[in-house]
XYZ file of N, CA and C in Angstrom:
465
model
N -31.127 -49.377 -21.717
C -32.030 -48.301 -21.353
C -31.332 -46.959 -21.423
N -30.018 -46.925 -21.305
C -29.272 -45.667 -21.363
C -29.461 -44.991 -22.716
N -29.604 -45.763 -23.795
C -29.800 -45.183 -25.120
C -31.130 -44.444 -25.177
N -32.171 -45.026 -24.596
C -33.479 -44.372 -24.575
C -33.404 -43.070 -23.790
N -32.709 -43.097 -22.666
C -32.580 -41.894 -21.862
C -31.798 -40.822 -22.612
N -30.723 -41.220 -23.288
C -29.941 -40.271 -24.064
C -30.782 -39.694 -25.191
N -31.556 -40.534 -25.854
C -32.422 -40.057 -26.934
C -33.442 -39.052 -26.406
N -33.960 -39.315 -25.213
C -34.936 -38.402 -24.614
C -34.307 -37.043 -24.346
N -33.099 -37.037 -23.809
C -32.421 -35.779 -23.518
C -32.094 -35.045 -24.813
N -31.599 -35.764 -25.810
C -31.270 -35.130 -27.086
C -32.505 -34.549 -27.752
N -33.624 -35.241 -27.625
C -34.861 -34.716 -28.208
C -35.260 -33.405 -27.536
N -35.064 -33.321 -26.233
C -35.393 -32.082 -25.527
C -34.420 -30.963 -25.876
N -33.156 -31.306 -26.046
C -32.158 -30.299 -26.361
C -32.241 -29.833 -27.810
N -32.922 -30.593 -28.640
C -33.033 -30.235 -30.054
C -33.864 -28.981 -30.259
N -34.555 -28.536 -29.235
C -35.351 -27.312 -29.357
C -36.804 -27.586 -29.096
N -37.580 -26.543 -28.977
C -39.002 -26.700 -28.669
C -39.806 -27.091 -29.906
N -39.605 -28.309 -30.365
C -40.303 -28.782 -31.565
C -41.564 -29.535 -31.175
N -42.280 -28.996 -30.227
C -43.460 -29.684 -29.740
C -44.670 -29.340 -30.584
N -45.591 -30.308 -30.694
C -46.806 -30.093 -31.484
C -47.658 -29.007 -30.861
N -48.540 -28.443 -31.673
C -49.449 -27.426 -31.165
C -50.601 -28.064 -30.420
N -51.107 -27.352 -29.448
C -52.250 -27.823 -28.696
C -53.505 -27.743 -29.559
N -54.292 -28.799 -29.535
C -55.530 -28.820 -30.305
C -56.571 -27.879 -29.708
N -56.445 -27.595 -28.430
C -57.451 -26.762 -27.778
C -57.184 -25.270 -27.988
N -55.919 -24.869 -28.017
C -55.626 -23.451 -28.071
C -54.920 -23.023 -29.345
N -54.386 -23.955 -30.103
C -53.616 -23.691 -31.315
C -52.406 -22.811 -31.023
N -51.971 -22.757 -29.766
C -50.757 -22.050 -29.393
C -49.668 -23.093 -29.176
N -48.412 -22.742 -29.444
C -47.343 -23.709 -29.230
C -47.311 -24.173 -27.770
N -47.041 -25.457 -27.587
C -46.936 -25.987 -26.236
C -45.621 -25.533 -25.619
N -45.677 -25.236 -24.345
C -44.473 -24.845 -23.625
C -43.588 -26.070 -23.431
N -42.302 -25.847 -23.419
C -41.370 -26.930 -23.131
C -41.618 -27.411 -21.700
N -41.527 -28.700 -21.472
C -41.739 -29.223 -20.122
C -40.741 -28.651 -19.128
N -41.182 -28.507 -17.892
C -40.307 -27.974 -16.857
C -39.501 -29.069 -16.171
N -39.916 -30.315 -16.329
C -39.248 -31.420 -15.647
C -37.995 -31.895 -16.348
N -37.368 -32.880 -15.752
C -36.135 -33.499 -16.231
C -36.495 -34.830 -16.891
N -36.331 -34.921 -18.217
C -36.721 -36.121 -18.962
C -35.924 -37.350 -18.547
N -34.651 -37.183 -18.207
C -33.839 -38.334 -17.792
C -34.357 -38.875 -16.463
N -34.625 -37.986 -15.516
C -35.199 -38.424 -14.243
C -36.573 -39.032 -14.471
N -37.349 -38.453 -15.403
C -38.665 -39.001 -15.736
C -38.586 -40.392 -16.312
N -37.559 -40.663 -17.113
C -37.363 -42.012 -17.673
C -37.137 -43.018 -16.554
N -36.340 -42.630 -15.571
C -36.069 -43.526 -14.444
C -37.349 -43.799 -13.658
N -38.137 -42.777 -13.420
C -39.398 -42.947 -12.679
C -40.353 -43.804 -13.494
N -40.488 -43.502 -14.781
C -41.377 -44.276 -15.651
C -40.984 -45.747 -15.629
N -39.691 -46.032 -15.739
C -39.229 -47.418 -15.788
C -39.314 -48.134 -14.443
N -39.433 -47.396 -13.363
C -39.607 -47.993 -12.039
C -41.073 -48.146 -11.670
N -41.903 -47.157 -12.054
C -43.234 -47.107 -11.484
C -44.377 -47.187 -12.481
N -44.146 -46.885 -13.736
C -45.258 -46.786 -14.696
C -45.352 -47.965 -15.654
N -44.231 -48.679 -15.853
C -44.195 -49.733 -16.870
C -45.051 -50.946 -16.525
N -45.453 -51.072 -15.291
C -46.325 -52.173 -14.918
C -47.642 -52.089 -15.681
N -48.109 -50.879 -15.923
C -49.400 -50.678 -16.583
C -49.305 -50.037 -17.964
N -48.289 -49.222 -18.197
C -48.225 -48.422 -19.431
C -47.055 -48.797 -20.321
N -47.241 -48.535 -21.602
C -46.206 -48.699 -22.608
C -46.205 -47.445 -23.480
N -45.075 -47.182 -24.103
C -44.994 -46.155 -25.128
C -44.644 -46.907 -26.409
N -45.629 -47.030 -27.275
C -45.469 -47.816 -28.506
C -45.900 -46.961 -29.695
N -45.022 -46.820 -30.686
C -45.343 -45.975 -31.833
C -46.319 -46.670 -32.781
N -46.731 -45.962 -33.817
C -47.717 -46.488 -34.767
C -47.209 -47.708 -35.519
N -45.891 -47.857 -35.631
C -45.307 -49.012 -36.311
C -45.259 -50.237 -35.401
N -45.675 -50.069 -34.133
C -45.686 -51.182 -33.191
C -44.405 -51.343 -32.405
N -43.462 -50.440 -32.582
C -42.191 -50.506 -31.875
C -42.363 -49.979 -30.448
N -41.973 -50.776 -29.463
C -42.035 -50.361 -28.065
C -40.836 -49.453 -27.790
N -41.121 -48.203 -27.490
C -40.081 -47.201 -27.251
C -39.742 -47.072 -25.773
N -40.681 -47.408 -24.922
C -40.465 -47.380 -23.474
C -41.482 -48.312 -22.838
N -41.079 -48.933 -21.763
C -41.979 -49.862 -21.092
C -41.781 -51.284 -21.579
N -42.718 -52.146 -21.144
C -42.586 -53.567 -21.453
C -43.842 -54.125 -22.105
N -44.510 -53.338 -22.915
C -45.689 -53.793 -23.633
C -46.872 -54.080 -22.710
N -46.946 -53.385 -21.586
C -48.065 -53.540 -20.664
C -49.346 -53.021 -21.311
N -50.473 -53.561 -20.931
C -51.743 -53.180 -21.536
C -52.806 -52.775 -20.517
N -52.452 -52.679 -19.231
C -53.435 -52.295 -18.225
C -53.887 -50.860 -18.423
N -52.935 -49.983 -18.690
C -53.226 -48.576 -18.961
C -53.061 -48.305 -20.441
N -53.505 -47.144 -20.901
C -53.389 -46.829 -22.330
C -51.942 -46.587 -22.762
N -51.694 -46.765 -24.040
C -50.417 -46.440 -24.650
C -50.186 -44.937 -24.480
N -49.017 -44.558 -24.020
C -48.729 -43.150 -23.754
C -47.938 -42.483 -24.875
N -47.801 -43.149 -26.001
C -47.134 -42.521 -27.149
C -47.990 -41.347 -27.624
N -47.400 -40.176 -27.711
C -48.121 -38.992 -28.167
C -49.136 -38.453 -27.182
N -48.997 -38.790 -25.903
C -49.977 -38.349 -24.911
C -49.982 -36.820 -24.765
N -48.819 -36.189 -24.897
C -48.745 -34.731 -24.757
C -49.497 -34.082 -25.917
N -50.483 -33.274 -25.574
C -51.305 -32.600 -26.579
C -52.487 -33.412 -27.059
N -52.642 -34.629 -26.548
C -53.740 -35.504 -26.967
C -54.957 -35.292 -26.082
N -56.121 -35.470 -26.663
C -57.371 -35.419 -25.911
C -57.421 -36.629 -24.972
N -57.760 -36.440 -23.717
C -57.874 -37.571 -22.791
C -58.987 -38.540 -23.203
N -58.729 -39.805 -22.984
C -59.760 -40.830 -23.169
C -60.038 -41.231 -24.600
N -59.053 -41.129 -25.494
C -59.329 -41.393 -26.909
C -58.490 -42.497 -27.553
N -57.598 -43.161 -26.836
C -56.786 -44.212 -27.454
C -57.692 -45.377 -27.818
N -57.701 -45.711 -29.111
C -58.550 -46.798 -29.580
C -58.119 -48.114 -28.945
N -59.099 -48.937 -28.625
C -58.832 -50.240 -28.061
C -58.637 -50.238 -26.562
N -58.702 -49.059 -25.928
C -58.567 -49.011 -24.476
C -59.901 -48.623 -23.869
N -60.293 -49.311 -22.816
C -61.568 -49.066 -22.149
C -61.373 -48.068 -21.010
N -61.666 -46.815 -21.285
C -61.546 -45.756 -20.283
C -62.759 -45.738 -19.368
N -62.561 -45.190 -18.183
C -63.671 -44.961 -17.286
C -64.513 -43.791 -17.761
N -65.738 -43.733 -17.288
C -66.650 -42.661 -17.684
C -66.096 -41.275 -17.362
N -65.404 -41.139 -16.228
C -64.852 -39.846 -15.841
C -63.810 -39.352 -16.832
N -62.952 -40.236 -17.291
C -61.916 -39.831 -18.245
C -62.532 -39.479 -19.593
N -63.524 -40.234 -20.014
C -64.209 -39.933 -21.282
C -64.899 -38.571 -21.178
N -65.555 -38.319 -20.047
C -66.227 -37.038 -19.843
C -65.213 -35.896 -19.825
N -64.060 -36.123 -19.220
C -63.032 -35.088 -19.188
C -62.550 -34.776 -20.604
N -62.316 -35.786 -21.397
C -61.913 -35.573 -22.778
C -62.964 -34.831 -23.575
N -64.225 -35.090 -23.276
C -65.331 -34.437 -23.984
C -65.411 -32.940 -23.686
N -64.707 -32.479 -22.656
C -64.703 -31.048 -22.338
C -63.822 -30.256 -23.298
N -63.055 -30.959 -24.128
C -62.132 -30.290 -25.039
C -60.725 -30.190 -24.479
N -60.499 -30.778 -23.323
C -59.176 -30.742 -22.699
C -58.165 -31.515 -23.538
N -56.915 -31.142 -23.416
C -55.799 -31.908 -23.962
C -54.756 -32.040 -22.855
N -53.969 -33.089 -22.924
C -52.949 -33.297 -21.900
C -51.810 -32.305 -22.089
N -51.663 -31.457 -21.090
C -50.575 -30.485 -21.003
C -49.924 -30.714 -19.634
N -48.825 -30.065 -19.389
C -48.101 -30.335 -18.150
C -48.961 -30.113 -16.909
N -49.665 -29.012 -16.845
C -50.417 -28.691 -15.628
C -51.464 -29.751 -15.298
N -52.277 -30.145 -16.278
C -53.318 -31.118 -15.954
C -52.756 -32.534 -15.829
N -51.714 -32.869 -16.588
C -51.087 -34.186 -16.459
C -50.512 -34.367 -15.057
N -49.753 -33.367 -14.600
C -49.130 -33.439 -13.274
C -50.202 -33.565 -12.189
N -51.252 -32.785 -12.282
C -52.333 -32.868 -11.291
C -53.022 -34.233 -11.355
N -53.271 -34.727 -12.561
C -53.964 -36.006 -12.714
C -53.170 -37.164 -12.102
N -51.878 -37.277 -12.435
C -51.119 -38.436 -11.958
C -50.845 -38.384 -10.464
N -51.046 -37.230 -9.833
C -50.881 -37.153 -8.389
C -52.116 -37.666 -7.648
N -53.293 -37.526 -8.234
C -54.526 -38.033 -7.621
C -55.613 -38.074 -8.690
N -55.649 -39.162 -9.471
C -56.569 -39.231 -10.609
C -58.034 -38.976 -10.268
N -58.538 -39.585 -9.232
C -59.952 -39.418 -8.906
C -60.250 -37.994 -8.459
N -59.444 -37.447 -7.569
C -59.671 -36.074 -7.120
C -59.571 -35.103 -8.292
N -58.605 -35.326 -9.189
C -58.466 -34.456 -10.346
C -59.743 -34.467 -11.180
N -60.260 -35.649 -11.491
C -61.465 -35.741 -12.325
C -62.677 -35.132 -11.617
N -62.790 -35.366 -10.317
C -63.911 -34.782 -9.568
C -63.866 -33.262 -9.624
N -62.690 -32.696 -9.476
C -62.535 -31.243 -9.516
C -62.757 -30.713 -10.928
N -62.106 -31.328 -11.910
C -62.197 -30.850 -13.297
C -63.620 -30.934 -13.837
N -64.340 -31.988 -13.451
C -65.703 -32.193 -13.949
C -66.760 -31.608 -13.023
N -66.339 -31.119 -11.857
C -67.263 -30.633 -10.836
C -68.341 -31.679 -10.544
N -67.863 -32.912 -10.349
C -68.747 -34.061 -10.116
C -68.127 -34.915 -9.017
N -68.725 -34.882 -7.847
C -68.200 -35.640 -6.706
C -68.227 -37.141 -6.928
N -69.000 -37.598 -7.893
C -69.084 -39.039 -8.159
C -68.094 -39.514 -9.220
N -67.419 -38.587 -9.889
C -66.455 -38.974 -10.923
C -65.322 -39.772 -10.283
N -64.848 -40.773 -11.017
C -63.768 -41.619 -10.509
C -62.766 -41.873 -11.618
N -61.519 -41.982 -11.229
C -60.464 -42.374 -12.155
C -60.207 -43.863 -12.011
N -59.896 -44.525 -13.099
C -59.573 -45.947 -13.052
C -58.130 -46.190 -12.615
N -57.277 -45.176 -12.781
C -55.876 -45.342 -12.407
C -55.758 -45.239 -10.888
N -55.313 -46.318 -10.274
C -55.189 -46.352 -8.817
C -53.846 -45.792 -8.346
N -52.820 -45.897 -9.177
C -51.479 -45.450 -8.806
C -51.416 -43.925 -8.758
N -50.579 -43.406 -7.868
C -50.398 -41.960 -7.752
C -48.912 -41.641 -7.620
N -48.469 -40.645 -8.358
C -47.126 -40.092 -8.159
C -47.297 -38.951 -7.168
N -46.873 -39.134 -5.952
C -47.123 -38.151 -4.898
C -46.355 -36.854 -5.087
N -45.176 -36.918 -5.667
C -44.330 -35.738 -5.791
C -44.638 -34.971 -7.078
N -44.927 -33.664 -6.972
C -45.133 -32.860 -8.180
C -43.896 -32.874 -9.083
N -42.712 -32.935 -8.473
C -41.473 -32.978 -9.259
C -41.392 -34.275 -10.062
N -41.715 -35.411 -9.425
C -41.707 -36.684 -10.149
C -42.713 -36.664 -11.290
N -43.894 -36.106 -11.032
C -44.933 -36.039 -12.060
C -44.474 -35.171 -13.229
N -43.840 -34.039 -12.940
C -43.330 -33.162 -14.000
C -42.208 -33.843 -14.775
N -41.392 -34.625 -14.090
C -40.313 -35.347 -14.760
C -40.869 -36.422 -15.694
N -41.893 -37.142 -15.267
C -42.510 -38.153 -16.132
C -43.144 -37.465 -17.342
N -43.789 -36.346 -17.119
C -44.367 -35.590 -18.240
C -43.275 -35.205 -19.241
N -42.139 -34.704 -18.750
C -41.033 -34.315 -19.629
C -40.537 -35.518 -20.426
N -40.447 -36.661 -19.787
C -40.034 -37.886 -20.486
C -41.043 -38.248 -21.567
N -42.319 -38.253 -21.225
C -43.341 -38.618 -22.206
C -43.431 -37.607 -23.344
N -43.093 -36.358 -23.068
C -43.097 -35.331 -24.116
C -42.099 -35.653 -25.219
N -41.052 -36.417 -24.885
C -40.076 -36.782 -25.904
C -40.658 -37.777 -26.906
N -41.807 -38.350 -26.594
C -42.474 -39.302 -27.490
C -43.692 -38.698 -28.184
N -43.742 -37.387 -28.195
C -44.766 -36.704 -28.971
C -44.281 -36.716 -30.411
N -45.095 -37.169 -31.353
C -44.615 -37.321 -32.729
C -43.797 -36.165 -33.291
N -44.157 -34.923 -33.012
C -43.394 -33.787 -33.534
C -42.012 -33.706 -32.889
N -41.846 -34.321 -31.704
C -40.574 -34.249 -31.005
C -39.680 -35.444 -31.311
N -40.200 -36.482 -31.967
C -39.403 -37.677 -32.225
C -38.435 -37.472 -33.360
């Protein structure tokens, strides 16, 4: 696992080679979190449900879990669009707003998925399917930084 962590850090140090946001066409800001710390959190808390698997089928992080969607390329991606994954109505509706996953909304979402969707959609009945929550904003930012290293433009 140390090789994956080293690769994540090297990818971040290589410069801000992040893909452009589909919503704003402005360059994405470099993540504020620590990718190495994010790798540790991801491998402790997220791998039960999520995997990071590239288009060639290679598992880059995680253990091939299928409960949650594949997080490869999640940064800059429209929410609720991974083929073969059954999203909840709230996540599909959020994606339909034109949103893309950026640090601010990712961090807010993983801290309280249902509350985030209710606020973002202005719908008290909206619900998130993800039950897990990263309580610490720092942990959430670190996981985002780690996942940003698996954005195709950053690989």
